[in-house]
């Protein structure tokens, strides 16, 4: 059986175990005079049997599925005649892919050496066997453990406590998985970044003002030495983010104020979801909106005014990104403005203040820290945004503050460095990791500050 | 309307002297726990009304929270609104400075006059109304600003002070009147939310009187305070009654008895009885009032 089917079978067994455990606890309770003589509710006995049935079986299934490929490969390689034994890891993987191609029929047997064909047959047989064993083992574990869980049901058994603590561990495992993934990403980026700094100096990377990561691909190729100064990239990112925030902050904030203080319930019910829909539009769509509509419009407009503008401009990318970020600012600001207690509004209105005076003098100052937090989160979103800039801002690493020129950003460069066929230990590709690490640090710091501010603000009213 | 006319003479008589001589109209018919519309017993009207409220009805959507209430609030009196929770005391109070405006589904009907001008006139400026009718809320709600800025908030909005020294004077006077000056004078720049609950409530009173209102509405101003802070606020109300008309909603009958001249008893949106406070507490005329003050429900 395929692992996926086996998984389904296990789930069915788990359900059966639940049902059996449930009914057993009830029937044990009958002679005692009802379920109130059980230590826990029947549900917990059922759940306990289900956990006994499911957890060991699923662990076995997961381990088997994880390791069967590797084990089968070792067995296949080990059974090759000595003269075919691969000398290096590279050779081994070539050989293995050849064998599995033969096995899957992609490579007709006539094109391969007889030992390879033999090995392919063995591979198919081993796979078959492995599936078989796995099926038997998993079902056996599920049934035996489930039976054990079922048979041990006693009215005095505190199934509730056992189920609760097992669930606690399951939840813990899920949380740990997320944390471990994050840690794994950080480590892999950090590791590559350190390798990058082995090739390019710290000083050049942080203070160099020129970026052209073209290095020689082969030793005999003549190529420029490649410059890895990240300054133009970060100024590009800053320029575009600044333009985006110039659009998003006023529009987002004012619409949040309108929605929370002025709009009637009906208007709010319509406008708020519409605004939030902006966040749901895929960034690619924003990207071509920026590249095909806004950027040409800006360059034509500039040309008609006699100003020199590039066809791909920071202004187009930043402006469209700003529109994309509006809902971040507006919905976070809306939340914090709504969190300002109604009693403060009443207090101000009762003193004869108008709505806008109340907004300006009481609510806005009270909500300001939270709004700042929201804005910082939006900034970190803007810094990390990739797709719009790839499509609309260009690739030229200009060191400029002119929004009509084309600039490039950290994220765009990471994309261009890593797309296409690359050798994964050249300074060029490693540079992508270094840039990623810097970006990660920058947004991490922004997020920490923002969350700190937001949390501090929350405490004020709770 | 006939009830109102028959009641009118009773009110026109000198307060106190009339107590035994005038027999209110309703006593001639059998008492019943069923409240009829506009049959407020006691003395709901006055010769010199600050507020003249006639046939007031308030709706929250379809629900009628205030049912045809007519009442005068006399100049410079302290009137207490009492009654079980949810009977409409706050709702009625909030009509007097139109704080109900900010509740979308709330509609007010009837005639509500402040110094013979219609409060709910569509041309009426609420800013001016609220400058004349101040309000203190149940939970102290100082702004998260300094003590000084809290008191100066109203005067600044209404442009009451031309110079900084004028504003300083207003702030000092208001804090003095609210009995808070000695405690606050050394920390005017400290944030107001750091004060104790009682201090915060007196600050809110100072904030309300800083714009020299004529009327002060108080919605259970002591319900969040400890007994000592409550005593201070009550003392303050007694002092303020010389210069302001005060309407106070309270849950505590002792408090109503201590601070008010007249007491109005509300029940399920009806105004059941209004009379001099000692009369209400010693010899209530209406069965429902009696049940309430003797603690049969509340
Ligand atoms: N904002 C509101 N929306 C709908 N109904 C309300 C609102 N405020 C009060 N009410 C209703 O009006 C009635 C009177 O309430 P309220 O004036 O607060 O009573 P009290 O202050 O005497 O306890 C209650 O039945 C209450 O449910
Ligand atoms: Mg109330």
mmCIF file of N, CA, C and O in Angstrom, chain B residues 82-117:
data_model
loop_
_atom_site.group_PDB
_atom_site.id
_atom_site.type_symbol
_atom_site.label_atom_id
_atom_site.label_comp_id
_atom_site.label_asym_id
_atom_site.label_seq_id
_atom_site.Cartn_x
_atom_site.Cartn_y
_atom_site.Cartn_z
ATOM 1 N N UNK B 82 -33.251 57.833 40.856
ATOM 2 C CA UNK B 82 -33.001 56.490 41.382
ATOM 3 C C UNK B 82 -33.909 55.497 40.673
ATOM 4 O O UNK B 82 -34.844 55.889 39.977
ATOM 5 N N UNK B 83 -33.618 54.232 40.880
ATOM 6 C CA UNK B 83 -34.435 53.195 40.255
ATOM 7 C C UNK B 83 -33.598 51.979 39.950
ATOM 8 O O UNK B 83 -32.367 52.052 39.942
ATOM 9 N N UNK B 84 -34.254 50.845 39.709
ATOM 10 C CA UNK B 84 -33.506 49.613 39.428
ATOM 11 C C UNK B 84 -32.677 49.733 38.148
ATOM 12 O O UNK B 84 -32.969 50.589 37.305
ATOM 13 N N UNK B 85 -31.688 48.879 37.996
ATOM 14 C CA UNK B 85 -30.841 48.904 36.801
ATOM 15 C C UNK B 85 -31.673 48.708 35.548
ATOM 16 O O UNK B 85 -32.620 47.930 35.556
ATOM 17 N N UNK B 86 -31.303 49.419 34.516
ATOM 18 C CA UNK B 86 -31.976 49.234 33.231
ATOM 19 C C UNK B 86 -33.308 49.937 33.133
ATOM 20 O O UNK B 86 -34.052 49.720 32.185
ATOM 21 N N UNK B 87 -33.619 50.808 34.103
ATOM 22 C CA UNK B 87 -34.922 51.456 34.058
ATOM 23 C C UNK B 87 -34.873 52.740 33.237
ATOM 24 O O UNK B 87 -35.894 53.394 33.065
ATOM 25 N N UNK B 88 -33.693 53.119 32.750
ATOM 26 C CA UNK B 88 -33.634 54.257 31.844
ATOM 27 C C UNK B 88 -33.088 55.536 32.443
ATOM 28 O O UNK B 88 -33.167 56.591 31.817
ATOM 29 N N UNK B 89 -32.496 55.466 33.632
ATOM 30 C CA UNK B 89 -31.966 56.689 34.252
ATOM 31 C C UNK B 89 -30.874 57.310 33.397
ATOM 32 O O UNK B 89 -30.891 58.507 33.097
ATOM 33 N N UNK B 90 -29.896 56.467 32.993
ATOM 34 C CA UNK B 90 -28.798 57.000 32.180
ATOM 35 C C UNK B 90 -29.319 57.528 30.854
ATOM 36 O O UNK B 90 -28.907 58.592 30.387
ATOM 37 N N UNK B 91 -30.214 56.776 30.265
ATOM 38 C CA UNK B 91 -30.760 57.182 28.968
ATOM 39 C C UNK B 91 -31.404 58.558 29.075
ATOM 40 O O UNK B 91 -31.168 59.441 28.248
ATOM 41 N N UNK B 92 -32.192 58.749 30.118
ATOM 42 C CA UNK B 92 -32.880 60.023 30.294
ATOM 43 C C UNK B 92 -31.870 61.141 30.539
ATOM 44 O O UNK B 92 -31.962 62.232 29.971
ATOM 45 N N UNK B 93 -30.885 60.823 31.378
ATOM 46 C CA UNK B 93 -29.861 61.834 31.698
ATOM 47 C C UNK B 93 -29.125 62.269 30.433
ATOM 48 O O UNK B 93 -28.842 63.452 30.233
ATOM 49 N N UNK B 94 -28.819 61.290 29.588
ATOM 50 C CA UNK B 94 -28.030 61.598 28.391
ATOM 51 C C UNK B 94 -28.814 62.396 27.357
ATOM 52 O O UNK B 94 -28.229 62.933 26.424
ATOM 53 N N UNK B 95 -30.140 62.469 27.530
ATOM 54 C CA UNK B 95 -30.916 63.346 26.642
ATOM 55 C C UNK B 95 -30.611 64.804 26.944
ATOM 56 O O UNK B 95 -30.775 65.670 26.086
ATOM 57 N N UNK B 96 -30.227 65.075 28.183
ATOM 58 C CA UNK B 96 -30.151 66.468 28.608
ATOM 59 C C UNK B 96 -28.948 67.182 28.000
ATOM 60 O O UNK B 96 -28.917 68.406 27.938
ATOM 61 N N UNK B 97 -27.924 66.436 27.595
ATOM 62 C CA UNK B 97 -26.840 67.084 26.847
ATOM 63 C C UNK B 97 -26.618 66.412 25.497
ATOM 64 O O UNK B 97 -25.573 66.530 24.887
ATOM 65 N N UNK B 98 -27.616 65.692 25.073
ATOM 66 C CA UNK B 98 -27.607 65.042 23.758
ATOM 67 C C UNK B 98 -26.432 64.090 23.571
ATOM 68 O O UNK B 98 -25.927 63.927 22.466
ATOM 69 N N UNK B 99 -26.009 63.434 24.648
ATOM 70 C CA UNK B 99 -24.954 62.432 24.485
ATOM 71 C C UNK B 99 -25.495 61.208 23.768
ATOM 72 O O UNK B 99 -24.732 60.364 23.296
ATOM 73 N N UNK B 100 -26.843 61.112 23.703
ATOM 74 C CA UNK B 100 -27.424 59.993 22.957
ATOM 75 C C UNK B 100 -27.180 60.111 21.465
ATOM 76 O O UNK B 100 -27.337 59.144 20.740
ATOM 77 N N UNK B 101 -26.786 61.288 21.020
ATOM 78 C CA UNK B 101 -26.578 61.485 19.579
ATOM 79 C C UNK B 101 -25.589 60.495 18.994
ATOM 80 O O UNK B 101 -25.692 60.105 17.838
ATOM 81 N N UNK B 102 -24.606 60.119 19.809
ATOM 82 C CA UNK B 102 -23.564 59.260 19.240
ATOM 83 C C UNK B 102 -23.997 57.797 19.172
ATOM 84 O O UNK B 102 -23.246 56.954 18.687
ATOM 85 N N UNK B 103 -25.198 57.476 19.672
ATOM 86 C CA UNK B 103 -25.710 56.108 19.508
ATOM 87 C C UNK B 103 -26.623 56.105 18.294
ATOM 88 O O UNK B 103 -27.663 56.752 18.290
ATOM 89 N N UNK B 104 -26.205 55.360 17.268
ATOM 90 C CA UNK B 104 -26.906 55.410 15.984
ATOM 91 C C UNK B 104 -28.401 55.137 16.095
ATOM 92 O O UNK B 104 -29.220 55.812 15.488
ATOM 93 N N UNK B 105 -28.738 54.089 16.884
ATOM 94 C CA UNK B 105 -30.123 53.633 16.851
ATOM 95 C C UNK B 105 -31.009 54.394 17.821
ATOM 96 O O UNK B 105 -32.177 54.072 17.978
ATOM 97 N N UNK B 106 -30.461 55.406 18.481
ATOM 98 C CA UNK B 106 -31.225 56.080 19.522
ATOM 99 C C UNK B 106 -32.008 57.266 18.940
ATOM 100 O O UNK B 106 -31.457 58.109 18.245
ATOM 101 N N UNK B 107 -33.325 57.318 19.226
ATOM 102 C CA UNK B 107 -34.133 58.448 18.794
ATOM 103 C C UNK B 107 -34.852 59.042 19.988
ATOM 104 O O UNK B 107 -35.311 58.316 20.875
ATOM 105 N N UNK B 108 -34.953 60.357 20.020
ATOM 106 C CA UNK B 108 -35.593 61.038 21.147
ATOM 107 C C UNK B 108 -36.802 61.805 20.619
ATOM 108 O O UNK B 108 -36.709 62.495 19.607
ATOM 109 N N UNK B 109 -37.928 61.673 21.309
ATOM 110 C CA UNK B 109 -39.138 62.418 20.941
ATOM 111 C C UNK B 109 -39.615 63.239 22.120
ATOM 112 O O UNK B 109 -39.296 62.939 23.264
ATOM 113 N N UNK B 110 -40.426 64.252 21.834
ATOM 114 C CA UNK B 110 -40.997 65.064 22.903
ATOM 115 C C UNK B 110 -40.354 66.431 22.921
ATOM 116 O O UNK B 110 -39.551 66.776 22.047
ATOM 117 N N UNK B 111 -40.695 67.204 23.917
ATOM 118 C CA UNK B 111 -40.166 68.556 23.961
ATOM 119 C C UNK B 111 -39.210 68.682 25.137
ATOM 120 O O UNK B 111 -39.566 68.395 26.284
ATOM 121 N N UNK B 112 -37.979 69.038 24.821
ATOM 122 C CA UNK B 112 -36.971 69.183 25.872
ATOM 123 C C UNK B 112 -36.413 70.593 25.787
ATOM 124 O O UNK B 112 -35.738 70.942 24.814
ATOM 125 N N UNK B 113 -36.729 71.416 26.784
ATOM 126 C CA UNK B 113 -36.299 72.806 26.727
ATOM 127 C C UNK B 113 -35.281 73.098 27.821
ATOM 128 O O UNK B 113 -35.464 72.719 28.977
ATOM 129 N N UNK B 114 -34.215 73.770 27.428
ATOM 130 C CA UNK B 114 -33.252 74.277 28.403
ATOM 131 C C UNK B 114 -33.378 75.799 28.343
ATOM 132 O O UNK B 114 -33.134 76.399 27.294
ATOM 133 N N UNK B 115 -33.776 76.402 29.451
ATOM 134 C CA UNK B 115 -34.060 77.840 29.457
ATOM 135 C C UNK B 115 -34.957 78.220 28.278
ATOM 136 O O UNK B 115 -34.682 79.177 27.548
ATOM 137 N N UNK B 116 -36.001 77.424 28.110
ATOM 138 C CA UNK B 116 -37.017 77.664 27.081
ATOM 139 C C UNK B 116 -36.510 77.550 25.643
ATOM 140 O O UNK B 116 -37.193 77.940 24.711
ATOM 141 N N UNK B 117 -35.308 77.005 25.458
ATOM 142 C CA UNK B 117 -34.849 76.750 24.096
ATOM 143 C C UNK B 117 -34.811 75.245 23.880
ATOM 144 O O UNK B 117 -34.370 74.497 24.760
#
